[in-house]
Coordinates of C-alpha atoms and ligand atoms in Angstrom, one line a residue:
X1 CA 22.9 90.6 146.0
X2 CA 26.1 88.3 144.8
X3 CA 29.3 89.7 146.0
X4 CA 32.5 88.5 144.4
X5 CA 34.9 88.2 147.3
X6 CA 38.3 88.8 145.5
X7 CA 41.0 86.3 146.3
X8 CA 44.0 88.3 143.9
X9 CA 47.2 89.5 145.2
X10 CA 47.8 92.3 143.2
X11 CA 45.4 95.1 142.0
X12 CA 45.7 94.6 138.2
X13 CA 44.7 90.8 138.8
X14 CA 41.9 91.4 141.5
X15 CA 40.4 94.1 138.4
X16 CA 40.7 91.3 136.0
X17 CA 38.7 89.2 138.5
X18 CA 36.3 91.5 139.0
X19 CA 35.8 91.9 135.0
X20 CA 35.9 88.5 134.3
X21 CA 32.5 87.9 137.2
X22 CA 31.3 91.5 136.6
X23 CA 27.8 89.9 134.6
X24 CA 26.9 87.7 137.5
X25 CA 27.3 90.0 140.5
X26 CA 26.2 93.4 141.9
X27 CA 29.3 94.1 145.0
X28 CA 32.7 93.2 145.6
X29 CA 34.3 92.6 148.7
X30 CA 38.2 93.9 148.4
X31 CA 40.3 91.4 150.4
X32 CA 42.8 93.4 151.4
X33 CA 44.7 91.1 153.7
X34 CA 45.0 88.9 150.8
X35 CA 46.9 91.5 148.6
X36 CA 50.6 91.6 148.8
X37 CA 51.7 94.4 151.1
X38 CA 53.5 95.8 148.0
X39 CA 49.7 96.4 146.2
X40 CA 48.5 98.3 150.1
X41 CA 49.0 102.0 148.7
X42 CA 46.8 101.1 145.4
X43 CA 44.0 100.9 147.9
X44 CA 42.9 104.2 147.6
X45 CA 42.1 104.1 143.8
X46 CA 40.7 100.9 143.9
X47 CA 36.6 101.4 144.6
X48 CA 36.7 103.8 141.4
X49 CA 39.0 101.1 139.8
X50 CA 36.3 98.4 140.3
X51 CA 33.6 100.2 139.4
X52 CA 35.3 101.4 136.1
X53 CA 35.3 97.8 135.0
X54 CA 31.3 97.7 135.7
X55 CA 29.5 100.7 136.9
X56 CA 26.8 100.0 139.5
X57 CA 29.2 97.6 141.8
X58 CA 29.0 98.4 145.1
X59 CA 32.2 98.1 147.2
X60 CA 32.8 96.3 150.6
X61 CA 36.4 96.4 151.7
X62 CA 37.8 93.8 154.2
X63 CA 41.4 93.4 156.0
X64 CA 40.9 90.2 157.6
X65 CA 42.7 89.0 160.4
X66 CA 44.3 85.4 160.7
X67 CA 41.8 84.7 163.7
X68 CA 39.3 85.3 161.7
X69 CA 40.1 83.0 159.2
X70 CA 41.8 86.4 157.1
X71 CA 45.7 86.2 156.2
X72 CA 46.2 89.8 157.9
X73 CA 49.5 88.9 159.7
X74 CA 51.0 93.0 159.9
X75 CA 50.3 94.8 163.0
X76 CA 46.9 95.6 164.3
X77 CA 47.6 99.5 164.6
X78 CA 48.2 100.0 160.2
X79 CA 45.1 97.8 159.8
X80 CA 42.9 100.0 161.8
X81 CA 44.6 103.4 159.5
X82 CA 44.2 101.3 156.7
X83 CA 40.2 100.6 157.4
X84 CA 39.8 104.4 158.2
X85 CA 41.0 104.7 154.8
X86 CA 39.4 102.9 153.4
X87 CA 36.1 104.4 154.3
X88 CA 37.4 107.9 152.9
X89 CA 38.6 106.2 149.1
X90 CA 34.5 105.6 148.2
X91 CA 34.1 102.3 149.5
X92 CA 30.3 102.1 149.9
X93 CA 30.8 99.3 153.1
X94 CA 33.5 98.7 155.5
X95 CA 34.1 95.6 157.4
X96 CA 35.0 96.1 161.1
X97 CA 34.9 93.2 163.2
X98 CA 32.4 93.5 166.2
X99 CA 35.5 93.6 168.9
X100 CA 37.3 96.7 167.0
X101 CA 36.9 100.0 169.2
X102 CA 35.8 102.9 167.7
X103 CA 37.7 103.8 164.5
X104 CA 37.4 107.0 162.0
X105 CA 35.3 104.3 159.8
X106 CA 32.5 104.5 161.8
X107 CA 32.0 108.3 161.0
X108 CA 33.2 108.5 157.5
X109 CA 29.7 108.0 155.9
X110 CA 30.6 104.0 154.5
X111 CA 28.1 101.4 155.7
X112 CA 29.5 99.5 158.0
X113 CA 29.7 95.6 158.5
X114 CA 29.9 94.8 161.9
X115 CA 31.3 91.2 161.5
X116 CA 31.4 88.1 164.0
X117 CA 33.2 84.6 162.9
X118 CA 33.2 81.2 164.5
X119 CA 35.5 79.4 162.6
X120 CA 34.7 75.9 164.6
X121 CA 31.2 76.0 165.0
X122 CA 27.7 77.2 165.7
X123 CA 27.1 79.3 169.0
X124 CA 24.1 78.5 170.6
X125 CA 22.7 82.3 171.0
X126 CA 22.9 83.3 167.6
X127 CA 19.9 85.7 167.6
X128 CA 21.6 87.7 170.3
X129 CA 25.2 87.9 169.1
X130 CA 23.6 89.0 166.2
X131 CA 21.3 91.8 167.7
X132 CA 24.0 93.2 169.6
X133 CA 26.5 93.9 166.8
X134 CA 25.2 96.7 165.8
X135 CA 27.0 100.1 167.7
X136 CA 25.0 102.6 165.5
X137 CA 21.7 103.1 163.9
X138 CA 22.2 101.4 160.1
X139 CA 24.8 99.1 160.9
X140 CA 24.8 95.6 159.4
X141 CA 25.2 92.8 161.5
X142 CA 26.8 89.8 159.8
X143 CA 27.4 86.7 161.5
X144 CA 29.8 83.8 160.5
X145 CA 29.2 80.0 161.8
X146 CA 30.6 76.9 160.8
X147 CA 27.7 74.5 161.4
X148 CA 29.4 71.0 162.0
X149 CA 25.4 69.5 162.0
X150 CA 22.6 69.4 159.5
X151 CA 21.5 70.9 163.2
X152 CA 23.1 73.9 163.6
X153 CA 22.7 74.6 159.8
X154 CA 18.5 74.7 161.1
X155 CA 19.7 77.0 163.8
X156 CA 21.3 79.1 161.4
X157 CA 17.5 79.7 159.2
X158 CA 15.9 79.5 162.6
X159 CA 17.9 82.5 164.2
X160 CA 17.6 84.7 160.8
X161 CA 13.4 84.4 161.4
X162 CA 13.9 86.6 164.6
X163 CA 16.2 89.0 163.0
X164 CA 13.8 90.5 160.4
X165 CA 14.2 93.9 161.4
X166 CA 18.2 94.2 161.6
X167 CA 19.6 94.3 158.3
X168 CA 21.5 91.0 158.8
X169 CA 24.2 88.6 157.0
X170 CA 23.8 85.6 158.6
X171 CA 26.2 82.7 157.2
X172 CA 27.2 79.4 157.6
X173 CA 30.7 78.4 156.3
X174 CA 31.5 75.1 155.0
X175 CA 29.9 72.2 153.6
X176 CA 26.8 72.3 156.3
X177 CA 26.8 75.8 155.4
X178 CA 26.1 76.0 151.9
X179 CA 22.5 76.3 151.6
X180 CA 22.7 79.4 153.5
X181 CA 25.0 81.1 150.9
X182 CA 22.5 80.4 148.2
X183 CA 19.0 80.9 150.2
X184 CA 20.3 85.2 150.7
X185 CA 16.4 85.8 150.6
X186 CA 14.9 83.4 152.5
X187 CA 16.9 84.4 155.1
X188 CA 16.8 87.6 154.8
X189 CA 20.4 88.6 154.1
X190 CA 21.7 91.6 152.6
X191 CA 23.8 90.1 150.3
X192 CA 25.9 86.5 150.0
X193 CA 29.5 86.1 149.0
X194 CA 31.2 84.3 146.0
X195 CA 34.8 83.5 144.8
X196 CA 35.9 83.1 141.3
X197 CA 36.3 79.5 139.6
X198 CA 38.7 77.6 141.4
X199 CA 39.9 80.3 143.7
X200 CA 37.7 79.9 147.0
X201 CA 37.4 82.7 149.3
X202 CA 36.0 80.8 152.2
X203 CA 34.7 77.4 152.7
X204 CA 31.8 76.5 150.8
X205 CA 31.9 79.5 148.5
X206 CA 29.9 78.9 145.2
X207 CA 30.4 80.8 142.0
X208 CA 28.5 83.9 140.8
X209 CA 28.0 82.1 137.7
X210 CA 26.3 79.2 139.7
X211 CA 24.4 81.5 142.1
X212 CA 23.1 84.0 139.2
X213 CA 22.5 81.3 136.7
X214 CA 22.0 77.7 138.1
X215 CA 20.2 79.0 141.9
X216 CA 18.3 81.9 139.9
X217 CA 19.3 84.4 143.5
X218 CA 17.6 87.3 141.6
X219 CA 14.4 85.6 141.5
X220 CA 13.9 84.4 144.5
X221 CA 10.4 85.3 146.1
X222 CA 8.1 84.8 149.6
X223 CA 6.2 82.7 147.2
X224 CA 9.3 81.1 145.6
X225 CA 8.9 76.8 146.3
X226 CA 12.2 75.1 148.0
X227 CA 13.2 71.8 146.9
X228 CA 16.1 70.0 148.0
X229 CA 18.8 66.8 147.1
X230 CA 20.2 65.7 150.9
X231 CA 22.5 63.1 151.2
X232 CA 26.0 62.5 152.1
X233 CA 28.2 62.9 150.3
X234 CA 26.0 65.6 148.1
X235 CA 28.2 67.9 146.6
X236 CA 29.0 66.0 143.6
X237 CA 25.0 65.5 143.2
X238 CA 24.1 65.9 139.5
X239 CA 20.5 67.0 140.3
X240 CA 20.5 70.6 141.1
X241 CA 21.7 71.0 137.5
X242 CA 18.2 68.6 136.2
X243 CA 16.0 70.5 138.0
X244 CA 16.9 73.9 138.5
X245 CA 17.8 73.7 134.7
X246 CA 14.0 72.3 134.0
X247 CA 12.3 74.8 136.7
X248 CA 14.2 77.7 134.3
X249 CA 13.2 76.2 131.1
X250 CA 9.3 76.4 132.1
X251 CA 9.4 79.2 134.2
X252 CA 8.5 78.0 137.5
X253 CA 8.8 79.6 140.6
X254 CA 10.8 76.9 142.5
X255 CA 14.7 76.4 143.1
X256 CA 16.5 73.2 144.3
X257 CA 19.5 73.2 146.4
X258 CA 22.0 70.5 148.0
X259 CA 21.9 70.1 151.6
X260 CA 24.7 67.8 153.3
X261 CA 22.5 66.0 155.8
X262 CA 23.8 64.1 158.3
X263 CA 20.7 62.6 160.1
X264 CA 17.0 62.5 159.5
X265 CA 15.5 64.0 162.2
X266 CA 17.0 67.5 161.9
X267 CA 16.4 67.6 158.1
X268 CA 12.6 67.0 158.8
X269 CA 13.1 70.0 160.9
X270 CA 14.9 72.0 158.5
X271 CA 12.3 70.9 155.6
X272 CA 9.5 72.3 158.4
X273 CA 11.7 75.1 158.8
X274 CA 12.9 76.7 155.1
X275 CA 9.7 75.2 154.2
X276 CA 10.9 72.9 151.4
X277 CA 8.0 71.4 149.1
X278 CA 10.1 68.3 148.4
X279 CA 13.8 66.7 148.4
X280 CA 15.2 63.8 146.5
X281 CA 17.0 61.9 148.7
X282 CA 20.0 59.8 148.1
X283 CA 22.7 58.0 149.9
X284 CA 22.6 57.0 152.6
X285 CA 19.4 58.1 153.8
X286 CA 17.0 56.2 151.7
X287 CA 16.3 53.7 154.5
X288 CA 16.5 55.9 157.4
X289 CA 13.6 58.5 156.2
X290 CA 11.2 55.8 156.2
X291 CA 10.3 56.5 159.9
X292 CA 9.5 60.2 159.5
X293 CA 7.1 59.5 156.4
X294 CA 3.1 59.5 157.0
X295 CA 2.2 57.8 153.8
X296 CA 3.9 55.5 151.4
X297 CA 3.5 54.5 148.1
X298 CA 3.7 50.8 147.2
X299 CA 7.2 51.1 145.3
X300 CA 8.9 52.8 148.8
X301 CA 6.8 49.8 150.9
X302 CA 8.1 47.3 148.5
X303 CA 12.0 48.9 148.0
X304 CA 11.8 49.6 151.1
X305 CA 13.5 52.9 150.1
X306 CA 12.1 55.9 149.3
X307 CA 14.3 58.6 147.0
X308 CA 11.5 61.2 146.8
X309 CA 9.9 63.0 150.1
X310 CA 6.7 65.0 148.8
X311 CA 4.7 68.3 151.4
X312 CA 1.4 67.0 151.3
X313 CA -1.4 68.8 153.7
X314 CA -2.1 65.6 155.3
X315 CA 2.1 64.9 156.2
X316 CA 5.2 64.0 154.4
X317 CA 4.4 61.6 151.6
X318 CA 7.4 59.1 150.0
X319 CA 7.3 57.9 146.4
X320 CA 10.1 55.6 145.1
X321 CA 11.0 56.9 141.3
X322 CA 13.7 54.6 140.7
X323 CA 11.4 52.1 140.4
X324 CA 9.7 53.6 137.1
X325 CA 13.0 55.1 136.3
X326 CA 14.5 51.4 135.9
X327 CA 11.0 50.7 133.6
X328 CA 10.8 53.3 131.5
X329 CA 14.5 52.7 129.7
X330 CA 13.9 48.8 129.9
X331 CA 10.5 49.4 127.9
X332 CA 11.9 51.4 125.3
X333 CA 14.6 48.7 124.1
X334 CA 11.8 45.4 124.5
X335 CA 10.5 43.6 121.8
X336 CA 8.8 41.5 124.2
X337 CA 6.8 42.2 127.0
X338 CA 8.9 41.5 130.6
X339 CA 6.4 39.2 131.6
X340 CA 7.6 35.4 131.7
X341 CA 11.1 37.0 130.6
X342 CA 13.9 35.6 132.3
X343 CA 16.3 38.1 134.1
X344 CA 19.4 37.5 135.7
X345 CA 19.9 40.3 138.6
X346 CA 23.5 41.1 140.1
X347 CA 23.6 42.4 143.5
X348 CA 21.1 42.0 146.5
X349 CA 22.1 45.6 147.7
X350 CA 19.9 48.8 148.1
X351 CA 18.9 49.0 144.2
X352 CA 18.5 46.2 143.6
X353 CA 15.5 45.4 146.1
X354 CA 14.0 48.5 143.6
X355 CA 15.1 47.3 140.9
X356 CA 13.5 43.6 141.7
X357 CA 10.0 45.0 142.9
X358 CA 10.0 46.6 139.5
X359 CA 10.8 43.2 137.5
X360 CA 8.6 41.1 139.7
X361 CA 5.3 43.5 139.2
X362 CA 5.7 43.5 135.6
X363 CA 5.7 39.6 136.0
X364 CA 9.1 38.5 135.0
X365 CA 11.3 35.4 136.4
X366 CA 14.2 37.1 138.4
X367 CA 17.4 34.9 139.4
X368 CA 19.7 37.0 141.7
X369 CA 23.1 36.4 142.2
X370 CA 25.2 38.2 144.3
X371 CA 28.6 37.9 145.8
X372 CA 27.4 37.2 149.0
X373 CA 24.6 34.8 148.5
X374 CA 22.8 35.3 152.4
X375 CA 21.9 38.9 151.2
X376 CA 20.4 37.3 147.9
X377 CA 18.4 35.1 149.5
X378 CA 17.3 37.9 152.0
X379 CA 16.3 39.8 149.4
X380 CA 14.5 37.0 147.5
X381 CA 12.7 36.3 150.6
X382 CA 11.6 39.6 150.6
X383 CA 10.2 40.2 147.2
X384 CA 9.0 36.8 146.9
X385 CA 6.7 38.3 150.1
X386 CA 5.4 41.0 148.7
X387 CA 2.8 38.9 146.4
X388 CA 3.1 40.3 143.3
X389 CA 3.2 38.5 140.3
X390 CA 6.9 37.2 139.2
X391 CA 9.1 34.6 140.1
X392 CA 12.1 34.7 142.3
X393 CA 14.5 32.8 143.5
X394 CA 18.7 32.8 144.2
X395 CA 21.7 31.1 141.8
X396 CA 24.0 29.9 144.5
X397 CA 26.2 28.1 142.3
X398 CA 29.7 29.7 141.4
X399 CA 30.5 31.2 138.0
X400 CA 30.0 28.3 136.1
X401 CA 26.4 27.4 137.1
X402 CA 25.5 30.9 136.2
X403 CA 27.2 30.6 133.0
X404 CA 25.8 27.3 132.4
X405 CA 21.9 29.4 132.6
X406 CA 23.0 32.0 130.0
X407 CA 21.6 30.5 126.9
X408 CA 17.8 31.0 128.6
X409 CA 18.7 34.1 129.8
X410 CA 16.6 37.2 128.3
X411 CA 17.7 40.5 130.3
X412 CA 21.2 40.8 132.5
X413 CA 20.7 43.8 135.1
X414 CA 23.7 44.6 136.9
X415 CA 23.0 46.4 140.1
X416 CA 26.0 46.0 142.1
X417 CA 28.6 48.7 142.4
X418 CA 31.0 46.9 140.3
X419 CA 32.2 49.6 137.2
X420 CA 31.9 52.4 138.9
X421 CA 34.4 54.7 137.6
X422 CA 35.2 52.3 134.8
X423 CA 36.4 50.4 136.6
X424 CA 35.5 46.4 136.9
X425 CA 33.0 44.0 135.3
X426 CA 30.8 42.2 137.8
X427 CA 30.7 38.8 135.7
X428 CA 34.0 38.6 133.6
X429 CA 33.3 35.1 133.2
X430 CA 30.2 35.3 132.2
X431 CA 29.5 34.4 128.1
X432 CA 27.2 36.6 126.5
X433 CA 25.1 35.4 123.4
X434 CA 24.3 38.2 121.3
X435 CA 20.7 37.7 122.0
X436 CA 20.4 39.2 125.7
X437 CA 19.4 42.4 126.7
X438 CA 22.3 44.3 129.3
X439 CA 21.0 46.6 131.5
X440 CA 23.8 48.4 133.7
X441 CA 22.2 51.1 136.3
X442 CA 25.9 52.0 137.3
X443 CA 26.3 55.9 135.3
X444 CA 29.6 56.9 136.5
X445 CA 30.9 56.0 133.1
X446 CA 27.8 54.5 131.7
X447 CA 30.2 52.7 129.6
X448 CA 31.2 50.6 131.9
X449 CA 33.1 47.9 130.8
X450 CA 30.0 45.5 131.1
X451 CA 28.0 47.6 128.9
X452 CA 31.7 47.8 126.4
X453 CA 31.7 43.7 126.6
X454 CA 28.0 43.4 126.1
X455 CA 27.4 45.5 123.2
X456 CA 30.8 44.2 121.3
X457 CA 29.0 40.8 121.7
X458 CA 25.8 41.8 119.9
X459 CA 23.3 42.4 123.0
X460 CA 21.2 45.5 123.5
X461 CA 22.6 47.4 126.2
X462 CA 20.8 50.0 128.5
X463 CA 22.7 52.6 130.3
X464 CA 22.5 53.4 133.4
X465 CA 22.4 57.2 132.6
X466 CA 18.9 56.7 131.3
X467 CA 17.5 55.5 134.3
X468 CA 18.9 58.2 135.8
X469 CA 17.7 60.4 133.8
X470 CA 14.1 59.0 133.9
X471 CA 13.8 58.8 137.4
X472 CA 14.7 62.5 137.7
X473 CA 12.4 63.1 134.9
X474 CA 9.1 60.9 137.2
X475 CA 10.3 63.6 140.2
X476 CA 10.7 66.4 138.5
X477 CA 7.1 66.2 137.2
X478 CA 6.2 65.8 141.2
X479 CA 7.8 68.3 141.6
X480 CA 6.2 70.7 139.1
X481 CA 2.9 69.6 140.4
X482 CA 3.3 71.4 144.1
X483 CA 5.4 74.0 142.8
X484 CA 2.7 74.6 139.9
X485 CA -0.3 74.0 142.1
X486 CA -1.2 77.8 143.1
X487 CA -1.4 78.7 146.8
X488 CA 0.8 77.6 149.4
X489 CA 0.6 73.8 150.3
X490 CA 2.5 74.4 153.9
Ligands
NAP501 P1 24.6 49.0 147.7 O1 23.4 49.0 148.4 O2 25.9 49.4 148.5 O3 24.8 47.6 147.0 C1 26.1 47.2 146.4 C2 25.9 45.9 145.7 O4 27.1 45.7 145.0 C3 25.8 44.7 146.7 O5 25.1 43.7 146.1 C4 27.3 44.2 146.9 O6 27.4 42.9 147.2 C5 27.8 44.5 145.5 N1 29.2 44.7 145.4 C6 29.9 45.7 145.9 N2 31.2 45.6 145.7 C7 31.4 44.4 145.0 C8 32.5 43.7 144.4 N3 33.7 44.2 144.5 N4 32.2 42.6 143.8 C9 31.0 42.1 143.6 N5 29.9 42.7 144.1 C10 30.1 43.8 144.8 O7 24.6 50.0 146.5 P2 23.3 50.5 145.7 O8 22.7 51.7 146.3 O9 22.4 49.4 145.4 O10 24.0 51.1 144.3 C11 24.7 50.2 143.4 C12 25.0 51.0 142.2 O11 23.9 51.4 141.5 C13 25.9 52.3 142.4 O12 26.9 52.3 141.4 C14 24.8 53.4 142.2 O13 25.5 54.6 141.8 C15 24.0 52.8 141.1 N6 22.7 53.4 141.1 C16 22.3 53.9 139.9 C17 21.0 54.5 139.8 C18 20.6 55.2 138.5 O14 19.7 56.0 138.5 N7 21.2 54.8 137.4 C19 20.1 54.5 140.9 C20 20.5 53.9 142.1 C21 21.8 53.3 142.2 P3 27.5 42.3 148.7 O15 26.0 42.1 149.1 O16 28.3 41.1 148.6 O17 28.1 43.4 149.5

């Protein structure tokens, strides 16, 4: 169940809040403390108020106090009145945190929400501070962490296992946290809070648009699949839009989510743990999950990065999609086959070495350059290793000599970071003939001013959008494959 936490400070704008959600949630949770003191006697009216503007909403009311990350600054005696009357104005839930002795809430018939908050961190007994919140017989115990750990966010799914019996919130706040406000029902949570657009709540609050409509919450099943994008940063990740949006298209019973991961070993434990089927992984922990993997394809070998982790019965298997993502665009613009074509390649960094295996097994001549030559010729020694059939080697001249090989020169891939953000053209001196293909895999533009130069000088340019989009495309249809392939794989 999505509850819209309300953020207003006046009644008439926390009703126009509430209308404005009302299609995407099923409760509200009144944040008193956040009204202006001015707005306090409107209380009473309110739960019929909200549930004029959409009949069925249930209504939690809340009077937060500053330690517990509320803005409840007036004295502690009016609060407790104010809770008490709360309960009697047909609120159907009442928060009272779990230090609050008894009140006239507790008898007035409301469901009450017997709240804990760590606002720095994860205790360690989690299970038990949960358990014990409860004073009476239907009481929900809800319990909110701030994991500071891909860790403690595993403790968090870990501790809501043992609790199946209590009805149970169990939350993490913050950017660790987030998986746990969108997976309510793997965890077994009565219900998961929301803020409007642009007017968070609490930290790592999504929308109810995004949890009802990209994270399909009322859907969610025992035999729903988990996937998962970790990284870090991941919040900007464009991939739980690709292939949530795809799951929903074909009906499939699978949901991707982002998990901030700050180490590999503890999201091995949380993929045991949630289970997840698969996760895409992106910076910086393409390298780093190597170790974990039990099997390899020859891309991750070759890459030496993998940016897909697939369940297999047999162990965690890694496939490297950016390899056929780079292809697949390349191919669609070629007259010519690659093999025997002459590429320059800029950069020697983690894409690159992808981007190079891919080249070299189709049997083209690569030349990297790269602003620091020692990490092109590390990387030329490595792919020239791997035996496959192209040619490699490094341009260690300056600007001019490159230049002065442009006229033989059939494809220009740019891998470095150079125009990201528009910003920047890796080879400004660098004379293009009209006849070259340009391949940019930067996408944030994917006009970036290389692309703008090359195509205004008559080459065909690639985008670097398209390889993302084909390398999500190669995953996604992993993906479909476990999440399509009947009984549980785990
Ligand atoms: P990386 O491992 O950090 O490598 C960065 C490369 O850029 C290195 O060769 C580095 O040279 C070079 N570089 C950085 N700043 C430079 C500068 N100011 N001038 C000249 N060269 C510079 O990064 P990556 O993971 O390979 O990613 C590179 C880019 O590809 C990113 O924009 C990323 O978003 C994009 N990408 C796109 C896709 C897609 O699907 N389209 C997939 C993967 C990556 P040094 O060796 O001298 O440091």
């Amino acid at each position: 169940m999505i509850y819209l936490t309300t953020t207003a400070t006046t009644i008439p704008r926390v009703l126009q809040q509430v209308s404005e959600q009302a299609s995407w949630i099923e409760g509200v949770e009144i944040r008193a403390d956040l009204l202006d003191p001015t707005e306090l006697s409107g209380l009473t009216t309110l739960a019929r108020a909200v549930r004029d503007c959409s009949s069925g909403l249930k209504v939690l009311g809340t009077i937060r106090r500053e330690a517990d990350g509320g803005r409840w600054t007036g004295e502690e005696s009016k609060r407790r009145i104010l809770l008490d009357r709360l309960s009697r104005a047909g609120f159907d839930l009442v928060d009272l945190e779990s230090d609050l002795p008894t009140v006239d809430a507790e008898r007035s018939g409301a469901t009450i929400v017997r709240s804990l908050h760590d606002l720095k961190g994860t205790p360690a007994n989690l299970e038990r501070l949960a358990s014990t919140l409860p004073r009476n017989p239907g009481e929900v115990a809800k319990v909110a962490v701030t994991p500071q750990s891909t860790a403690e966010l595993v403790a968090i799914f870990r501790a809501a296992d043992r609790l199946r019996d209590l009805p149970h919130v169990l939350l993490g706040m913050g950017p660790f946290g987030v998986p746990s406000r969108i997976l309510t029902r793997r965890l077994g949570n009565m219900l998961t809070f929301a803020s409007a657009p642009g007017e968070s709540a609490a930290p790592g609050h999504l929308t109810p648009r995004a949890l009802s409509e990209l994270y399909r919450l009322a859907s969610h099943r025992d035999s729903t699949r988990w996937f998962a994008v970790v990284g870090n940063p991941i919040a900007h990740s464009r991939s739980p839009a690709y292939h949530n949006g795809r799951f929903a298209e074909e009906g499939i019973d699978a949901v991707y989510v982002p998990v901030l991961v700050d180490a590999v070993a503890p999201l091995f434990e949380l993929a045991d743990a949630l289970p997840l089927s698969g996760f895409s992984v992106t910076i910086p922990h393409k390298r780093g999950v190597l170790a974990l993997l039990s099997q390899m394809g020859d891309d991750v070998r070759a890459a030496q990065a993998c940016n897909t982790v697939l369940r297999t019965p047999s162990g965690w298997r890694g496939v490297n999609t950016d390899v056929i993502g780079f292809l697949a665009p390349l191919d669609e613009v070629l007259d010519d086959p690659l093999r025997g074509a002459s590429v320059l390649l800029l950069g020697a960094g983690g894409s690159a070495r992808a981007v190079g295996y891919a080249l070299l097994s189709r049997g083209a001549k690569v030349s990297i350059w790269n602003r620091t030559a020692s990490h092109a010729r590390a990387l030329a020694g490595d792919l020239a290793g791997l035996g496959v059939d192209g040619t490699v080697d490094v341009l260690e001249q300056g600007s001019e000599g490159v230049s002065a090989s442009a006229p033989t020169v059939d494809i220009v891939v740019n891998t470095t970071s150079v125009g990201m953000n528009g910003e920047g053209d890796p080879v400004p001196w660098y004379h293009f003939r009209g006849h070259e293909v340009v391949y940019d895999i930067v996408y944030t533009p994917p006009q970036t001013p290389l692309i703008v130069r090359a195509a205004h000088a008559g080459c065909r340019v690639v985008t670097g959008d398209r390889m993302f989009a084909a390398q999500a495309a190669a995953q996604y249809e992993l993906y479909r494959s476990i999440a399509t392939a009947g009984g549980p794989d785990v």
